[in-house]
Coordinates of N, CA, C and O in Angstrom, one line a residue:
M26 N 115.9 -113.0 -96.3 CA 116.1 -111.6 -96.3 C 114.8 -111.0 -96.9 O 114.2 -111.5 -97.8
K27 N 114.4 -109.9 -96.3 CA 113.2 -109.2 -96.6 C 113.5 -108.3 -97.8 O 114.5 -107.6 -97.9
V28 N 112.5 -108.3 -98.8 CA 112.6 -107.4 -100.0 C 111.9 -106.1 -99.8 O 110.8 -106.0 -99.3
K29 N 112.6 -105.0 -100.1 CA 112.1 -103.7 -99.9 C 111.2 -103.3 -101.1 O 111.3 -103.9 -102.1
N30 N 110.3 -102.3 -100.9 CA 109.4 -101.9 -102.0 C 110.1 -101.5 -103.2 O 109.7 -101.7 -104.3
Y31 N 111.2 -100.7 -103.1 CA 111.9 -100.2 -104.3 C 112.7 -101.3 -105.0 O 113.1 -101.1 -106.1
E32 N 112.8 -102.5 -104.4 CA 113.5 -103.6 -105.1 C 112.5 -104.5 -105.9 O 113.0 -105.3 -106.6
K33 N 111.3 -104.3 -105.7 CA 110.3 -105.1 -106.5 C 110.2 -104.6 -107.9 O 110.1 -103.4 -108.2
K34 N 110.3 -105.6 -108.8 CA 110.4 -105.3 -110.2 C 109.1 -105.6 -111.0 O 108.9 -105.2 -112.1
D35 N 108.1 -106.2 -110.3 CA 106.9 -106.6 -111.0 C 106.1 -105.4 -111.5 O 105.6 -105.4 -112.6
L36 N 106.0 -104.4 -110.7 CA 105.2 -103.2 -111.1 C 105.9 -102.5 -112.2 O 105.2 -102.0 -113.2
V37 N 107.2 -102.4 -112.2 CA 107.9 -101.7 -113.3 C 107.7 -102.5 -114.6 O 107.5 -101.9 -115.7
I38 N 107.9 -103.8 -114.6 CA 107.7 -104.6 -115.8 C 106.3 -104.6 -116.3 O 106.1 -104.4 -117.5
L39 N 105.3 -104.6 -115.4 CA 103.9 -104.6 -115.8 C 103.6 -103.2 -116.5 O 102.9 -103.2 -117.5
S40 N 104.0 -102.1 -115.9 CA 103.8 -100.8 -116.4 C 104.5 -100.6 -117.8 O 103.9 -100.0 -118.7
T41 N 105.7 -101.2 -117.9 CA 106.4 -101.1 -119.2 C 105.7 -101.9 -120.3 O 105.5 -101.4 -121.4
I42 N 105.2 -103.0 -120.0 CA 104.4 -103.8 -121.0 C 103.1 -103.1 -121.4 O 102.8 -103.1 -122.6
I43 N 102.4 -102.5 -120.4 CA 101.2 -101.8 -120.7 C 101.5 -100.6 -121.6 O 100.8 -100.4 -122.6
I44 N 102.6 -99.9 -121.3 CA 102.9 -98.7 -122.2 C 103.3 -99.2 -123.6 O 102.9 -98.5 -124.6
I45 N 104.0 -100.2 -123.7 CA 104.4 -100.7 -125.1 C 103.1 -101.2 -125.8 O 103.0 -100.9 -127.0
I46 N 102.2 -101.9 -125.2 CA 101.0 -102.3 -125.8 C 100.2 -101.1 -126.3 O 99.6 -101.1 -127.4
L47 N 100.0 -100.1 -125.4 CA 99.3 -98.9 -125.8 C 100.0 -98.1 -127.0 O 99.3 -97.6 -127.9
E48 N 101.3 -98.1 -127.0 CA 102.0 -97.5 -128.2 C 101.7 -98.2 -129.5 O 101.5 -97.6 -130.5
I49 N 101.7 -99.6 -129.4 CA 101.4 -100.4 -130.6 C 100.0 -100.1 -131.1 O 99.8 -100.0 -132.3
I50 N 99.1 -100.1 -130.2 CA 97.7 -99.8 -130.5 C 97.5 -98.4 -131.2 O 96.8 -98.3 -132.2
F51 N 98.2 -97.5 -130.6 CA 98.2 -96.1 -131.1 C 98.8 -96.0 -132.6 O 98.2 -95.4 -133.4
L52 N 99.9 -96.7 -132.8 CA 100.5 -96.8 -134.1 C 99.6 -97.5 -135.1 O 99.5 -97.0 -136.3
I53 N 98.9 -98.5 -134.7 CA 98.0 -99.2 -135.6 C 96.8 -98.3 -136.0 O 96.4 -98.2 -137.1
Y54 N 96.3 -97.5 -135.0 CA 95.3 -96.6 -135.2 C 95.7 -95.5 -136.2 O 94.9 -95.2 -137.1
L55 N 96.9 -95.0 -136.0 CA 97.4 -94.0 -137.0 C 97.5 -94.5 -138.4 O 97.3 -93.7 -139.4
C56 N 97.9 -95.7 -138.5 CA 98.1 -96.3 -139.9 C 96.8 -96.7 -140.6 O 96.7 -96.7 -141.8
T57 N 95.8 -97.0 -139.8 CA 94.5 -97.5 -140.4 C 93.4 -96.5 -140.5 O 92.6 -96.6 -141.4
T58 N 93.4 -95.5 -139.7 CA 92.4 -94.5 -139.7 C 92.7 -93.5 -140.8 O 93.8 -93.0 -140.9
K59 N 91.7 -93.2 -141.6 CA 91.8 -92.3 -142.7 C 90.9 -91.1 -142.5 O 89.7 -91.3 -142.1
I60 N 91.4 -89.9 -142.9 CA 90.5 -88.7 -142.8 C 90.6 -88.0 -144.2 O 91.6 -88.2 -144.9
Y61 N 89.6 -87.2 -144.5 CA 89.6 -86.5 -145.7 C 90.7 -85.4 -145.8 O 91.0 -84.7 -144.8
T62 N 91.2 -85.2 -147.0 CA 92.0 -84.0 -147.3 C 91.0 -83.1 -148.1 O 90.1 -83.6 -148.8
Y63 N 91.3 -81.8 -148.1 CA 90.4 -80.9 -148.8 C 91.2 -80.0 -149.8 O 92.3 -79.7 -149.6
Q64 N 90.4 -79.6 -150.8 CA 91.0 -78.8 -151.9 C 90.3 -77.4 -151.9 O 89.0 -77.4 -151.8
K65 N 91.0 -76.4 -151.9 CA 90.4 -75.0 -152.0 C 90.3 -74.6 -153.4 O 91.2 -74.7 -154.2
I66 N 89.2 -74.0 -153.7 CA 88.9 -73.5 -155.1 C 88.4 -72.1 -155.0 O 87.4 -71.9 -154.3
S67 N 89.0 -71.2 -155.7 CA 88.5 -69.8 -155.7 C 87.4 -69.7 -156.7 O 87.4 -70.3 -157.8
S68 N 86.4 -68.9 -156.4 CA 85.2 -68.7 -157.3 C 84.8 -67.2 -157.2 O 85.1 -66.5 -156.3
I69 N 84.0 -66.9 -158.2 CA 83.5 -65.5 -158.3 C 82.0 -65.6 -158.5 O 81.5 -66.3 -159.3
V70 N 81.3 -64.7 -157.7 CA 79.9 -64.7 -157.7 C 79.5 -64.0 -159.0 O 79.9 -62.9 -159.3
V71 N 78.6 -64.7 -159.8 CA 78.1 -64.1 -161.0 C 76.8 -63.3 -160.7 O 76.6 -62.1 -161.1
K72 N 75.9 -64.0 -160.1 CA 74.6 -63.4 -159.6 C 74.1 -64.2 -158.5 O 74.8 -65.1 -158.0
D73 N 72.9 -64.0 -158.0 CA 72.3 -64.7 -156.9 C 72.4 -66.2 -157.1 O 71.9 -66.7 -158.1
N74 N 73.1 -66.9 -156.2 CA 73.2 -68.3 -156.1 C 74.0 -68.9 -157.3 O 73.9 -70.1 -157.5
L75 N 74.7 -68.1 -158.1 CA 75.6 -68.6 -159.2 C 77.0 -68.2 -159.0 O 77.2 -67.0 -158.8
V76 N 77.9 -69.1 -159.1 CA 79.3 -68.8 -159.0 C 80.0 -69.4 -160.2 O 79.6 -70.4 -160.7
T77 N 81.1 -68.8 -160.6 CA 81.9 -69.4 -161.7 C 83.3 -69.7 -161.1 O 83.8 -69.0 -160.3
V78 N 83.8 -70.9 -161.6 CA 85.2 -71.3 -161.2 C 86.0 -71.7 -162.4 O 85.4 -72.1 -163.4
I79 N 87.3 -71.4 -162.3 CA 88.2 -71.8 -163.4 C 89.2 -72.8 -162.7 O 89.9 -72.4 -161.8
V80 N 89.1 -74.0 -163.2 CA 89.8 -75.1 -162.5 C 90.6 -75.9 -163.5 O 90.4 -75.9 -164.7
S81 N 91.6 -76.7 -163.0 CA 92.3 -77.6 -163.8 C 91.5 -78.9 -164.1 O 90.4 -79.0 -163.5
N82 N 92.0 -79.8 -164.9 CA 91.3 -81.0 -165.2 C 91.0 -81.8 -163.9 O 90.0 -82.4 -163.8
K83 N 92.0 -81.9 -163.1 CA 91.9 -82.7 -161.8 C 90.8 -82.1 -160.9 O 90.0 -82.9 -160.4
D84 N 90.7 -80.8 -160.8 CA 89.7 -80.2 -159.9 C 88.3 -80.3 -160.6 O 87.3 -80.4 -159.9
R85 N 88.3 -80.3 -161.9 CA 87.1 -80.4 -162.7 C 86.4 -81.8 -162.4 O 85.3 -81.9 -162.1
K86 N 87.3 -82.8 -162.4 CA 86.8 -84.2 -162.1 C 86.3 -84.3 -160.7 O 85.3 -84.9 -160.4
L87 N 87.0 -83.6 -159.8 CA 86.6 -83.6 -158.4 C 85.3 -82.9 -158.2 O 84.4 -83.4 -157.4
L88 N 85.0 -81.8 -158.9 CA 83.7 -81.2 -158.8 C 82.6 -82.0 -159.4 O 81.5 -82.0 -158.9
Y89 N 82.9 -82.8 -160.5 CA 81.9 -83.7 -161.0 C 81.6 -84.9 -160.1 O 80.5 -85.4 -160.0
K90 N 82.6 -85.3 -159.3 CA 82.5 -86.5 -158.5 C 81.7 -86.1 -157.2 O 80.9 -86.9 -156.7
N91 N 81.9 -85.0 -156.6 CA 81.3 -84.6 -155.4 C 80.0 -83.8 -155.7 O 79.8 -83.2 -156.7
K92 N 79.2 -83.7 -154.6 CA 77.9 -82.9 -154.7 C 77.8 -81.9 -153.6 O 76.8 -81.2 -153.5
K93 N 78.8 -81.9 -152.7 CA 78.7 -81.0 -151.5 C 80.1 -80.3 -151.4 O 81.1 -80.9 -151.7
L94 N 80.0 -79.1 -150.8 CA 81.2 -78.4 -150.6 C 81.0 -77.5 -149.3 O 79.9 -77.5 -148.8
F95 N 82.1 -76.9 -148.9 CA 82.0 -76.0 -147.7 C 82.3 -74.6 -148.2 O 83.2 -74.3 -148.9
L96 N 81.4 -73.7 -147.6 CA 81.6 -72.3 -147.8 C 81.5 -71.6 -146.4 O 80.4 -71.7 -145.8
N97 N 82.5 -71.0 -145.9 CA 82.6 -70.4 -144.6 C 82.1 -71.5 -143.5 O 81.3 -71.2 -142.7
N98 N 82.7 -72.6 -143.6 CA 82.4 -73.7 -142.6 C 80.9 -74.2 -142.7 O 80.5 -74.8 -141.7
K99 N 80.2 -73.9 -143.7 CA 78.8 -74.4 -143.9 C 78.8 -75.4 -145.0 O 79.4 -75.2 -146.1
H100 N 78.1 -76.5 -144.8 CA 78.0 -77.6 -145.8 C 76.9 -77.1 -146.8 O 75.8 -76.9 -146.4
L101 N 77.3 -77.1 -148.1 CA 76.3 -76.7 -149.1 C 76.3 -77.7 -150.3 O 77.3 -78.2 -150.6
K102 N 75.1 -77.9 -150.8 CA 75.0 -78.8 -152.0 C 75.1 -77.8 -153.2 O 74.7 -76.7 -153.2
Y103 N 75.6 -78.4 -154.3 CA 75.8 -77.6 -155.5 C 75.4 -78.4 -156.7 O 75.4 -79.7 -156.7
V104 N 75.1 -77.7 -157.8 CA 74.7 -78.4 -159.1 C 75.6 -77.6 -160.1 O 75.7 -76.4 -160.1
I105 N 76.2 -78.4 -161.0 CA 76.9 -77.8 -162.1 C 75.9 -77.4 -163.2 O 75.3 -78.2 -163.8
E106 N 75.7 -76.1 -163.2 CA 74.7 -75.5 -164.1 C 75.2 -75.5 -165.6 O 74.4 -75.9 -166.5
K107 N 76.5 -75.2 -165.8 CA 77.0 -75.2 -167.2 C 78.5 -75.4 -167.2 O 79.2 -75.0 -166.3
D108 N 78.9 -76.2 -168.1 CA 80.4 -76.4 -168.3 C 80.8 -75.8 -169.6 O 80.4 -76.2 -170.7
N109 N 81.6 -74.7 -169.5 CA 82.0 -74.0 -170.7 C 83.2 -74.6 -171.4 O 83.6 -74.2 -172.4
G110 N 83.7 -75.7 -170.8 CA 84.8 -76.4 -171.4 C 86.1 -75.7 -171.3 O 86.3 -74.9 -170.4
L111 N 87.0 -76.1 -172.2 CA 88.4 -75.5 -172.2 C 88.4 -74.1 -172.5 O 87.9 -73.7 -173.6
I112 N 88.9 -73.2 -171.6 CA 89.0 -71.8 -171.9 C 90.4 -71.2 -172.0 O 90.6 -70.2 -172.5
L113 N 91.3 -72.0 -171.3 CA 92.7 -71.5 -171.3 C 93.7 -72.7 -171.4 O 93.5 -73.7 -170.7
K114 N 94.7 -72.5 -172.2 CA 95.7 -73.6 -172.3 C 97.0 -73.0 -172.2 O 97.6 -72.4 -173.1
K115 N 97.6 -73.1 -171.0 CA 99.0 -72.7 -170.8 C 99.8 -73.9 -170.6 O 99.9 -74.8 -171.4
D116 N 100.5 -74.0 -169.4 CA 101.2 -75.2 -169.1 C 100.2 -76.3 -168.7 O 100.5 -77.5 -168.9
K117 N 99.0 -76.0 -168.2 CA 97.9 -76.9 -168.0 C 96.7 -76.4 -168.7 O 96.6 -75.3 -169.1
K118 N 95.7 -77.3 -168.8 CA 94.4 -76.9 -169.4 C 93.5 -76.5 -168.2 O 93.4 -77.1 -167.2
Y119 N 92.8 -75.4 -168.5 CA 91.9 -74.8 -167.5 C 90.5 -74.8 -168.1 O 90.3 -74.4 -169.2
Y120 N 89.5 -75.1 -167.2 CA 88.1 -75.2 -167.6 C 87.3 -74.3 -166.8 O 87.6 -74.0 -165.6
Q121 N 86.2 -73.8 -167.3 CA 85.3 -72.9 -166.6 C 84.0 -73.6 -166.3 O 83.3 -74.2 -167.3
L122 N 83.5 -73.6 -165.1 CA 82.3 -74.2 -164.7 C 81.4 -73.2 -164.0 O 81.9 -72.3 -163.3
L123 N 80.1 -73.3 -164.2 CA 79.2 -72.4 -163.5 C 78.4 -73.3 -162.5 O 77.8 -74.3 -162.9
L124 N 78.5 -72.9 -161.2 CA 77.9 -73.7 -160.2 C 76.8 -73.0 -159.6 O 76.8 -71.8 -159.3
K125 N 75.7 -73.7 -159.3 CA 74.6 -73.2 -158.6 C 74.6 -73.6 -157.1 O 74.5 -74.8 -156.8
L126 N 74.8 -72.6 -156.2 CA 74.8 -72.8 -154.8 C 73.7 -72.1 -154.2 O 73.2 -71.2 -154.7
N127 N 73.3 -72.6 -153.0 CA 72.2 -72.0 -152.3 C 72.9 -71.3 -151.0 O 72.8 -71.8 -149.9
F128 N 73.6 -70.2 -151.2 CA 74.2 -69.5 -150.1 C 73.4 -68.3 -149.7 O 72.5 -67.9 -150.4
D129 N 73.8 -67.7 -148.6 CA 73.1 -66.5 -148.1 C 73.2 -65.4 -149.1 O 74.0 -65.3 -149.9
G130 N 72.3 -64.4 -148.9 CA 72.2 -63.3 -149.8 C 73.3 -62.2 -149.5 O 73.2 -61.1 -149.9
H131 N 74.3 -62.6 -148.7 CA 75.3 -61.6 -148.3 C 76.3 -61.3 -149.4 O 77.1 -60.4 -149.3
Y132 N 76.3 -62.1 -150.4 CA 77.3 -61.9 -151.5 C 76.6 -61.2 -152.7 O 75.5 -61.5 -153.1
K133 N 77.4 -60.4 -153.4 CA 76.9 -59.7 -154.6 C 77.8 -60.0 -155.7 O 78.8 -60.7 -155.5
A134 N 77.5 -59.6 -156.9 CA 78.3 -59.9 -158.1 C 79.7 -59.4 -157.9 O 80.0 -58.4 -157.3
N135 N 80.6 -60.3 -158.4 CA 82.1 -60.1 -158.4 C 82.7 -60.3 -157.1 O 83.9 -59.9 -156.9
D136 N 82.0 -60.8 -156.1 CA 82.7 -61.2 -154.8 C 83.5 -62.5 -155.0 O 83.0 -63.4 -155.8
V137 N 84.6 -62.6 -154.4 CA 85.4 -63.8 -154.5 C 85.2 -64.7 -153.3 O 85.3 -64.2 -152.2
L138 N 84.9 -65.9 -153.5 CA 84.6 -66.9 -152.5 C 85.6 -68.0 -152.5 O 86.0 -68.5 -153.6
E139 N 86.0 -68.5 -151.4 CA 86.9 -69.7 -151.2 C 86.0 -70.9 -151.0 O 85.4 -71.0 -149.9
L140 N 85.9 -71.8 -151.9 CA 85.1 -73.0 -151.8 C 86.1 -74.1 -151.4 O 87.2 -74.2 -151.9
T141 N 85.6 -75.0 -150.4 CA 86.5 -76.1 -150.0 C 85.7 -77.4 -150.3 O 84.5 -77.5 -149.9
I142 N 86.4 -78.3 -150.9 CA 85.7 -79.5 -151.4 C 86.6 -80.7 -150.9 O 87.8 -80.6 -151.0
A143 N 85.9 -81.8 -150.5 CA 86.6 -83.0 -150.1 C 87.4 -83.6 -151.3 O 86.8 -83.9 -152.3
D144 N 88.6 -83.9 -151.1 CA 89.5 -84.4 -152.1 C 89.6 -86.0 -152.1 O 89.1 -86.7 -152.9
K145 N 90.3 -86.5 -151.1 CA 90.5 -87.9 -150.9 C 90.7 -88.2 -149.5 O 91.0 -87.3 -148.7
K146 N 90.7 -89.5 -149.1 CA 91.0 -89.9 -147.8 C 92.4 -90.4 -147.7 O 92.9 -91.1 -148.6
E147 N 93.1 -90.0 -146.7 CA 94.5 -90.4 -146.5 C 94.7 -90.8 -145.0 O 94.0 -90.3 -144.1
P148 N 95.6 -91.8 -144.8 CA 95.9 -92.2 -143.4 C 96.5 -91.1 -142.6 O 97.2 -90.2 -143.2
I149 N 96.2 -91.1 -141.4 CA 96.7 -90.0 -140.5 C 98.3 -90.0 -140.5 O 98.9 -88.9 -140.5
I150 N 98.9 -91.1 -140.5 CA 100.3 -91.2 -140.5 C 101.0 -90.5 -141.7 O 102.0 -89.9 -141.6
K151 N 100.3 -90.6 -142.8 CA 100.8 -90.0 -144.0 C 100.7 -88.5 -143.9 O 101.6 -87.8 -144.4
M152 N 99.6 -88.0 -143.3 CA 99.5 -86.6 -143.1 C 100.5 -86.0 -142.1 O 101.1 -85.0 -142.4
L153 N 100.8 -86.8 -141.1 CA 101.8 -86.4 -140.1 C 103.2 -86.3 -140.8 O 104.0 -85.5 -140.5
K154 N 103.4 -87.3 -141.7 CA 104.7 -87.3 -142.4 C 104.8 -86.0 -143.3 O 105.9 -85.4 -143.4
K155 N 103.8 -85.6 -144.0 CA 103.8 -84.4 -144.8 C 104.0 -83.2 -144.0 O 104.8 -82.3 -144.4
I156 N 103.4 -83.1 -142.8 CA 103.6 -82.0 -141.9 C 105.1 -82.0 -141.4 O 105.7 -80.9 -141.4
W157 N 105.6 -83.1 -141.1 CA 107.0 -83.2 -140.6 C 108.0 -82.7 -141.7 O 108.9 -82.0 -141.4
E158 N 107.7 -83.1 -143.0 CA 108.6 -82.8 -144.0 C 108.5 -81.3 -144.4 O 109.5 -80.7 -144.8
G159 N 107.4 -80.7 -144.2 CA 107.2 -79.3 -144.5 C 106.9 -79.0 -146.0 O 106.7 -79.9 -146.8
D160 N 106.8 -77.8 -146.3 CA 106.6 -77.4 -147.7 C 107.7 -77.6 -148.6 O 108.9 -77.5 -148.2
D161 N 107.4 -78.0 -149.8 CA 108.5 -78.2 -150.8 C 108.8 -77.0 -151.6 O 108.0 -76.2 -151.9

């Protein structure tokens, strides 16, 4: 008896195996690849190329650990000019730092800037899980 084309199972089995292998590779990629998470910090311009930030202890350690940040999607190097130490003690301790940045002259005193700094690396699958769960 002659076998018709739609009765052949080899192509279906082969394509199923290939799809399963690709899904396994994709899941391994999601679990092993890590990307940076970022922390936003508000700052106030004091004068040309100087900004002040008031941060928690965790963010203070982060600023000491890193040497680069983002301002309006531009990578900038910074130097901690002065650490005024503990200035406010509420439910957490807050510290004041004076940062020297080399940004454009578009900013004047008392402008508020959003600085973005690399926090830590997390697996992509963990980030997708956080997105799925939503805000707490």
